[in-house]
Amino acid sequence: MRTEERGGQPPDRLMSALETIAATARDGAGHRAAARALVLAADLTADDRLRARRLRRAAVDAHLSGDEPLARELLARADDKELDEDDTDPRLHASYAYAAAGHTGIARVAVSCSLSELRARGSVRHLPAALAVAAFVELQEGRLDAALRLGGEGLLLSGLVQDDVAGQRARHVLATVEAIRSGTALSDADVLEAHVRTGWRPSEEKIAELMRRARAATDPLPAAVAARSVALVVGEDRYAEWFEAALRHHAGIRCPFELGRTRLAYGERLRRSGLRVRARAQLLAALDIFGGLAAAPWSARAEAELSATAAEPGRDAGHGLTPQESHVARAVATGQTNREVAAALFLSSKTVEFHLGNIYRKLGVRNRTQLAQRYRRAS
């Protein structure tokens, strides 16, 4: 039951205090406590839009605390009224914002509910908006084929119903997938990296500005990208701590392309610092990610860096093995299982199986025993 003061006005001071408690809880007791505080504030709110906004924020905190059932319940409570045909489902706005911040799990829940209801009702008017947001969520999670399919459908329908915003979002998704798979620049962070690769070094003032932005970033994905940008430009004694900070931000979200870019950049700097073993771990992880995304130019960059880290460059070149295939072949030849190889090289078991098939074909062997014998003779 919602509480109101005399005159029908909600207790603004109390709601403000609860929001302050929620913000403080995120730094202390955690997201579960923040969600409870925001739910209390929502229950005190008479305005439907403000109440829904607080419930959606509580849903994000519930999701981050690991309580998916509560997150779903709060999203349902936030949008429990029937929408007019001219109203855009507020879950779509929330889902897009969550995905942009890196909270793709809660974004998927929100957009899936909206998309299912729109299809069931046959509501063509808002279907392009839902499709465009769903495509963006798929893009953020690295499911590029699904992003292309949903984005294409959304773009087609947006023209029919004259939804310019949905059309712009769908085109953005399609263009980003093309950019990922062609290796072209995407953002200011790409421009910065391109400058760094040419040998450009920013001024101390510029570095300080990048650090301020990174420390001020609150959402995990922007924070990860900002930390990576700092790591690219600081000196030898500081880049590792900024890359590690970026990886910590990545750890709580699923945005594989940006994670792959962070690992690639980290591996490149480690190699240039002479830390080849540590560099290989990062580069192999990046290569595995880019391979799963079919991002050929990015895979090629990781392959080139791996070639430069090889302890015995060119040993397998006569057989046409890629650097990653060489690492897998040598590990298997020592008697490791596919699962052990996958764990050691930061790959999936399916990726190891795929590489083994190529290795057998290129080396003219039929099984692991013959592969081991081949490498023993070479030694």
Coordinates of C-alpha atoms in Angstrom, one line a residue:
M1 CA 0.0 0.0 0.0
R2 CA 1.3 3.4 -0.9
T3 CA 1.7 6.0 1.9
E4 CA 0.7 9.6 1.2
E5 CA 0.9 12.8 3.3
R6 CA -2.0 15.1 4.0
G7 CA -3.2 16.7 0.7
G8 CA -2.5 13.5 -1.2
Q9 CA 1.2 14.4 -1.6
P10 CA 3.8 11.6 -1.3
P11 CA 6.5 12.0 1.5
D12 CA 9.2 13.4 -0.8
R13 CA 11.8 13.6 1.9
L14 CA 11.4 9.9 2.9
M15 CA 11.6 8.8 -0.8
S16 CA 14.7 10.9 -1.3
A17 CA 16.2 9.4 1.8
L18 CA 15.4 5.9 0.5
E19 CA 17.1 6.6 -2.8
T20 CA 20.2 7.9 -0.9
I21 CA 20.1 4.7 1.1
A22 CA 20.0 2.7 -2.2
A23 CA 23.0 4.5 -3.6
T24 CA 25.0 4.0 -0.4
A25 CA 24.0 0.4 -0.2
R26 CA 25.5 -0.3 -3.6
D27 CA 28.9 0.6 -2.1
G28 CA 28.3 -1.2 1.1
A29 CA 25.7 -3.8 1.8
G30 CA 25.2 -4.5 -1.9
H31 CA 22.7 -4.5 -4.7
R32 CA 20.1 -6.6 -2.8
A33 CA 19.8 -3.9 -0.1
A34 CA 19.6 -1.2 -2.8
A35 CA 16.8 -3.0 -4.5
R36 CA 14.8 -3.2 -1.2
A37 CA 15.3 0.5 -0.6
L38 CA 14.1 1.4 -4.1
V39 CA 11.0 -0.8 -3.8
L40 CA 10.1 1.0 -0.6
A41 CA 10.5 4.3 -2.4
A42 CA 8.4 3.1 -5.3
D43 CA 5.6 1.9 -3.0
L44 CA 5.5 5.5 -1.6
T45 CA 5.2 7.0 -5.1
A46 CA 1.8 8.1 -6.4
D47 CA 3.0 9.2 -9.9
D48 CA 2.9 6.1 -12.1
R49 CA 5.8 7.0 -14.3
L50 CA 8.1 7.8 -11.4
R51 CA 7.0 4.7 -9.6
A52 CA 7.7 2.6 -12.7
R53 CA 11.2 4.2 -13.1
R54 CA 12.1 3.3 -9.5
L55 CA 10.9 -0.2 -9.9
R56 CA 12.9 -0.7 -13.0
R57 CA 16.0 0.6 -11.2
A58 CA 15.3 -1.8 -8.4
A59 CA 15.0 -4.6 -11.0
V60 CA 18.5 -3.8 -12.2
D61 CA 19.9 -4.0 -8.6
A62 CA 18.0 -7.3 -8.1
H63 CA 19.5 -8.7 -11.3
L64 CA 23.0 -7.6 -10.2
S65 CA 22.5 -9.3 -6.8
G66 CA 21.7 -12.5 -8.6
D67 CA 18.0 -12.6 -7.8
E68 CA 16.5 -13.1 -11.3
P69 CA 13.0 -14.0 -10.1
L70 CA 12.8 -10.7 -8.1
A71 CA 14.1 -8.8 -11.2
R72 CA 11.4 -10.3 -13.3
E73 CA 8.7 -9.6 -10.7
L74 CA 9.8 -5.9 -10.4
L75 CA 9.8 -5.4 -14.2
A76 CA 6.3 -6.8 -14.3
R77 CA 5.2 -4.5 -11.5
A78 CA 6.8 -1.5 -13.3
D79 CA 4.7 -2.1 -16.4
D80 CA 1.5 -3.7 -15.1
K81 CA -0.9 -1.2 -16.8
E82 CA -2.3 -1.6 -20.3
L83 CA -0.6 0.6 -22.8
D84 CA -2.5 2.6 -25.4
E85 CA -1.7 1.8 -29.0
D86 CA 0.2 5.1 -29.2
D87 CA 2.3 4.4 -26.1
T88 CA 5.7 2.9 -26.4
D89 CA 6.3 0.1 -23.9
P90 CA 8.6 1.7 -21.2
R91 CA 10.4 -1.7 -20.9
L92 CA 11.9 -1.0 -24.3
H93 CA 13.5 2.2 -23.2
A94 CA 14.8 0.5 -20.0
S95 CA 16.1 -2.5 -22.0
Y96 CA 18.1 -0.3 -24.4
A97 CA 19.6 1.7 -21.5
Y98 CA 20.5 -1.5 -19.6
A99 CA 22.2 -3.1 -22.7
A100 CA 24.1 0.1 -23.4
A101 CA 25.4 0.0 -19.8
G102 CA 26.4 -3.7 -20.1
H103 CA 23.5 -5.1 -18.1
T104 CA 22.5 -7.4 -20.9
G105 CA 20.8 -10.0 -18.7
I106 CA 18.1 -7.7 -17.4
A107 CA 17.9 -6.1 -20.8
R108 CA 17.1 -9.4 -22.4
V109 CA 14.4 -10.2 -19.8
A110 CA 12.7 -6.8 -20.4
V111 CA 12.8 -6.8 -24.2
S112 CA 11.8 -10.5 -24.4
C113 CA 8.6 -9.9 -22.4
S114 CA 7.7 -6.8 -24.5
L115 CA 8.4 -8.5 -27.8
S116 CA 6.4 -11.6 -26.9
E117 CA 3.4 -9.5 -25.9
L118 CA 3.6 -7.4 -29.0
R119 CA 3.7 -10.4 -31.3
A120 CA 0.8 -12.1 -29.4
R121 CA -1.4 -8.9 -29.7
G122 CA -0.4 -8.4 -33.3
S123 CA 0.7 -4.9 -32.4
V124 CA 2.6 -3.9 -35.5
R125 CA 2.9 -0.3 -34.5
H126 CA 5.5 -0.9 -31.8
L127 CA 7.0 -4.1 -33.1
P128 CA 9.9 -2.3 -35.0
A129 CA 11.0 -0.6 -31.7
A130 CA 11.1 -3.9 -29.9
L131 CA 12.9 -5.7 -32.7
A132 CA 15.6 -2.9 -32.8
V133 CA 16.1 -3.1 -29.1
A134 CA 16.3 -6.9 -29.2
A135 CA 18.8 -6.6 -32.0
F136 CA 20.9 -4.3 -29.9
V137 CA 20.9 -6.7 -26.9
E138 CA 22.0 -9.5 -29.2
L139 CA 24.8 -7.2 -30.6
Q140 CA 26.0 -6.4 -27.1
E141 CA 26.1 -10.1 -26.2
G142 CA 28.0 -11.0 -29.4
R143 CA 25.3 -12.9 -31.1
L144 CA 25.9 -11.1 -34.4
D145 CA 23.8 -13.4 -36.7
A146 CA 20.8 -12.9 -34.4
A147 CA 21.5 -9.2 -34.3
L148 CA 21.5 -9.0 -38.1
R149 CA 18.2 -11.0 -38.4
L150 CA 16.3 -9.0 -35.8
G151 CA 17.8 -5.7 -37.0
G152 CA 16.9 -6.4 -40.6
E153 CA 13.3 -7.3 -39.6
G154 CA 13.1 -4.1 -37.4
L155 CA 14.4 -1.9 -40.2
L156 CA 11.9 -3.3 -42.7
L157 CA 8.9 -2.8 -40.4
S158 CA 10.1 0.6 -39.3
G159 CA 9.6 1.9 -42.8
L160 CA 6.1 0.5 -43.0
V161 CA 5.0 2.1 -39.8
Q162 CA 7.2 5.2 -40.2
D163 CA 9.0 4.7 -36.9
D164 CA 12.2 6.8 -37.5
V165 CA 13.7 6.1 -34.0
A166 CA 13.4 2.3 -34.5
G167 CA 14.8 2.6 -38.0
Q168 CA 17.9 4.5 -36.7
R169 CA 18.5 2.0 -34.0
A170 CA 18.2 -0.9 -36.4
R171 CA 20.6 0.7 -38.8
H172 CA 23.0 1.3 -36.0
V173 CA 23.0 -2.4 -35.1
L174 CA 23.5 -3.5 -38.8
A175 CA 26.3 -1.0 -39.3
T176 CA 28.0 -2.0 -36.1
V177 CA 28.0 -5.7 -37.1
E178 CA 29.4 -4.8 -40.4
A179 CA 32.1 -2.6 -38.7
I180 CA 33.0 -5.5 -36.3
R181 CA 33.4 -8.0 -39.1
S182 CA 35.3 -5.6 -41.4
G183 CA 37.5 -4.0 -38.7
T184 CA 36.5 -0.4 -39.3
A185 CA 36.4 2.2 -36.5
L186 CA 33.3 2.5 -34.3
S187 CA 33.8 5.1 -31.6
D188 CA 36.1 7.7 -30.0
A189 CA 37.9 4.8 -28.3
D190 CA 38.7 3.4 -31.7
V191 CA 40.1 6.7 -32.9
L192 CA 42.3 6.9 -29.8
E193 CA 43.6 3.4 -30.3
A194 CA 44.3 4.1 -34.0
H195 CA 46.3 7.2 -33.0
V196 CA 48.3 5.2 -30.4
R197 CA 49.1 2.5 -33.0
T198 CA 50.7 5.2 -35.1
G199 CA 53.1 6.1 -32.3
W200 CA 51.1 9.2 -31.1
R201 CA 51.3 9.9 -27.4
P202 CA 48.9 12.3 -25.6
S203 CA 49.9 15.1 -23.3
E204 CA 49.9 14.7 -19.6
E205 CA 46.7 16.8 -19.5
K206 CA 45.0 14.5 -21.9
I207 CA 46.0 11.4 -19.9
A208 CA 44.7 13.0 -16.7
E209 CA 41.4 13.8 -18.5
L210 CA 41.1 10.2 -19.6
M211 CA 41.7 9.0 -16.0
R212 CA 39.1 11.3 -14.7
R213 CA 36.5 10.0 -17.2
A214 CA 37.4 6.4 -16.3
R215 CA 37.1 7.0 -12.6
A216 CA 33.8 8.8 -13.0
A217 CA 32.2 6.0 -15.2
T218 CA 29.6 4.1 -13.2
D219 CA 28.2 1.6 -15.7
P220 CA 30.4 -1.5 -16.3
L221 CA 30.7 -1.4 -20.1
P222 CA 31.6 2.3 -20.4
A223 CA 33.9 1.9 -17.4
A224 CA 35.7 -1.0 -19.0
V225 CA 36.2 0.9 -22.3
A226 CA 37.4 4.0 -20.4
A227 CA 39.9 2.0 -18.4
R228 CA 41.2 0.3 -21.5
S229 CA 41.7 3.7 -23.1
V230 CA 43.8 4.8 -20.2
A231 CA 45.8 1.6 -20.3
L232 CA 46.7 2.3 -23.9
V233 CA 48.4 5.6 -23.1
V234 CA 49.9 5.4 -19.6
G235 CA 53.5 4.4 -19.0
E236 CA 55.1 0.9 -18.5
D237 CA 54.7 1.1 -14.8
R238 CA 50.9 1.7 -14.9
Y239 CA 49.3 0.1 -17.9
A240 CA 48.8 -3.4 -16.2
E241 CA 46.7 -1.9 -13.4
W242 CA 44.4 -0.2 -15.8
F243 CA 43.9 -3.3 -18.0
E244 CA 43.2 -5.3 -14.9
A245 CA 40.6 -2.7 -13.9
A246 CA 39.0 -3.0 -17.3
L247 CA 38.8 -6.8 -17.0
R248 CA 37.2 -6.5 -13.6
H249 CA 34.5 -4.3 -15.2
H250 CA 34.1 -6.8 -18.0
A251 CA 33.7 -9.7 -15.5
G252 CA 30.2 -8.8 -14.4
I253 CA 28.7 -8.3 -17.9
R254 CA 28.5 -10.2 -21.2
C255 CA 29.8 -8.0 -24.1
P256 CA 32.3 -10.3 -25.8
F257 CA 33.5 -8.0 -28.6
E258 CA 34.7 -5.3 -26.2
L259 CA 36.2 -8.0 -23.9
G260 CA 38.1 -9.4 -26.8
R261 CA 39.4 -5.9 -27.7
T262 CA 40.5 -5.4 -24.1
R263 CA 42.4 -8.7 -24.0
L264 CA 43.9 -8.0 -27.5
A265 CA 45.2 -4.6 -26.4
Y266 CA 46.5 -6.0 -23.1
G267 CA 48.3 -8.8 -25.0
E268 CA 49.8 -6.3 -27.4
R269 CA 51.3 -4.2 -24.6
L270 CA 52.5 -7.2 -22.7
R271 CA 54.3 -8.5 -25.8
R272 CA 56.0 -5.1 -26.4
S273 CA 57.1 -5.2 -22.7
G274 CA 58.8 -8.6 -23.3
L275 CA 56.3 -10.5 -21.2
R276 CA 55.5 -13.2 -23.9
V277 CA 54.0 -15.8 -21.7
R278 CA 51.5 -13.4 -20.1
A279 CA 50.8 -11.9 -23.6
R280 CA 50.0 -15.3 -25.1
A281 CA 47.3 -15.9 -22.5
Q282 CA 45.5 -12.7 -23.3
L283 CA 46.0 -13.1 -27.1
L284 CA 44.7 -16.6 -27.1
A285 CA 41.6 -15.6 -25.2
A286 CA 41.0 -12.7 -27.6
L287 CA 41.4 -14.9 -30.6
D288 CA 38.9 -17.4 -29.2
I289 CA 36.4 -14.5 -28.8
F290 CA 36.9 -13.0 -32.2
G291 CA 36.7 -16.4 -33.8
G292 CA 33.3 -17.0 -32.3
L293 CA 32.1 -13.6 -33.6
A294 CA 33.5 -14.2 -37.1
A295 CA 35.4 -10.9 -36.8
A296 CA 38.1 -11.8 -39.3
P297 CA 40.2 -8.6 -39.1
W298 CA 40.3 -8.8 -35.3
S299 CA 41.2 -12.4 -35.4
A300 CA 44.0 -11.6 -37.9
R301 CA 45.4 -9.0 -35.5
A302 CA 45.4 -11.5 -32.6
E303 CA 47.0 -14.2 -34.9
A304 CA 49.8 -11.7 -35.9
E305 CA 50.5 -10.9 -32.3
L306 CA 50.6 -14.5 -31.3
S307 CA 53.0 -15.2 -34.1
A308 CA 55.3 -12.5 -32.6
T309 CA 55.2 -14.2 -29.2
A310 CA 56.0 -17.7 -30.4
A311 CA 59.1 -19.1 -28.7
E312 CA 60.0 -21.0 -31.8
P313 CA 58.5 -19.0 -34.7
G314 CA 58.0 -20.8 -37.9
R315 CA 58.4 -24.3 -36.5
D316 CA 55.0 -25.4 -37.9
A317 CA 54.8 -22.8 -40.7
G318 CA 55.7 -25.4 -43.3
H319 CA 52.5 -27.3 -42.5
G320 CA 50.3 -24.1 -42.6
L321 CA 49.3 -24.3 -39.0
T322 CA 48.0 -21.0 -37.5
P323 CA 49.6 -19.9 -34.2
Q324 CA 46.6 -21.0 -32.3
E325 CA 46.6 -24.4 -34.0
S326 CA 50.3 -24.8 -33.1
H327 CA 49.5 -24.2 -29.5
V328 CA 46.7 -26.7 -29.5
A329 CA 48.8 -29.3 -31.4
R330 CA 51.7 -29.0 -29.0
A331 CA 49.4 -29.3 -25.9
V332 CA 47.6 -32.3 -27.3
A333 CA 50.9 -34.0 -28.2
T334 CA 51.9 -33.9 -24.6
G335 CA 48.9 -36.0 -23.7
Q336 CA 46.5 -33.4 -22.4
T337 CA 42.8 -33.9 -22.9
N338 CA 40.6 -31.5 -24.9
R339 CA 39.2 -30.1 -21.6
E340 CA 42.7 -29.6 -20.2
V341 CA 43.9 -27.9 -23.4
A342 CA 40.8 -25.6 -23.4
A343 CA 41.5 -24.6 -19.8
A344 CA 45.2 -24.0 -20.3
L345 CA 44.7 -21.9 -23.5
F346 CA 41.5 -20.1 -22.4
L347 CA 39.4 -21.7 -25.2
S348 CA 36.2 -23.7 -25.3
S349 CA 36.3 -27.4 -25.8
K350 CA 34.4 -27.1 -29.1
T351 CA 37.1 -24.7 -30.3
V352 CA 39.8 -27.2 -29.4
E353 CA 37.9 -29.9 -31.3
F354 CA 37.6 -27.6 -34.3
H355 CA 41.3 -26.8 -34.3
L356 CA 42.2 -30.5 -33.9
G357 CA 40.3 -31.3 -37.1
N358 CA 42.3 -28.8 -39.0
I359 CA 45.6 -30.0 -37.4
Y360 CA 45.0 -33.6 -38.4
R361 CA 44.2 -32.6 -42.0
K362 CA 47.2 -30.3 -42.4
L363 CA 49.7 -32.6 -40.8
G364 CA 48.3 -35.8 -42.4
V365 CA 47.6 -37.6 -39.2
R366 CA 44.5 -39.4 -38.1
N367 CA 44.5 -39.4 -34.3
R368 CA 46.2 -38.1 -31.1
T369 CA 48.7 -40.9 -31.0
Q370 CA 50.0 -40.1 -34.5
L371 CA 50.1 -36.4 -33.6
A372 CA 52.2 -37.1 -30.5
Q373 CA 54.6 -39.3 -32.5
R374 CA 54.9 -36.6 -35.1
Y375 CA 56.0 -34.0 -32.5
R376 CA 58.4 -36.5 -30.7
R377 CA 60.2 -37.0 -34.0
A378 CA 60.3 -33.3 -34.6
S379 CA 61.9 -32.8 -31.2

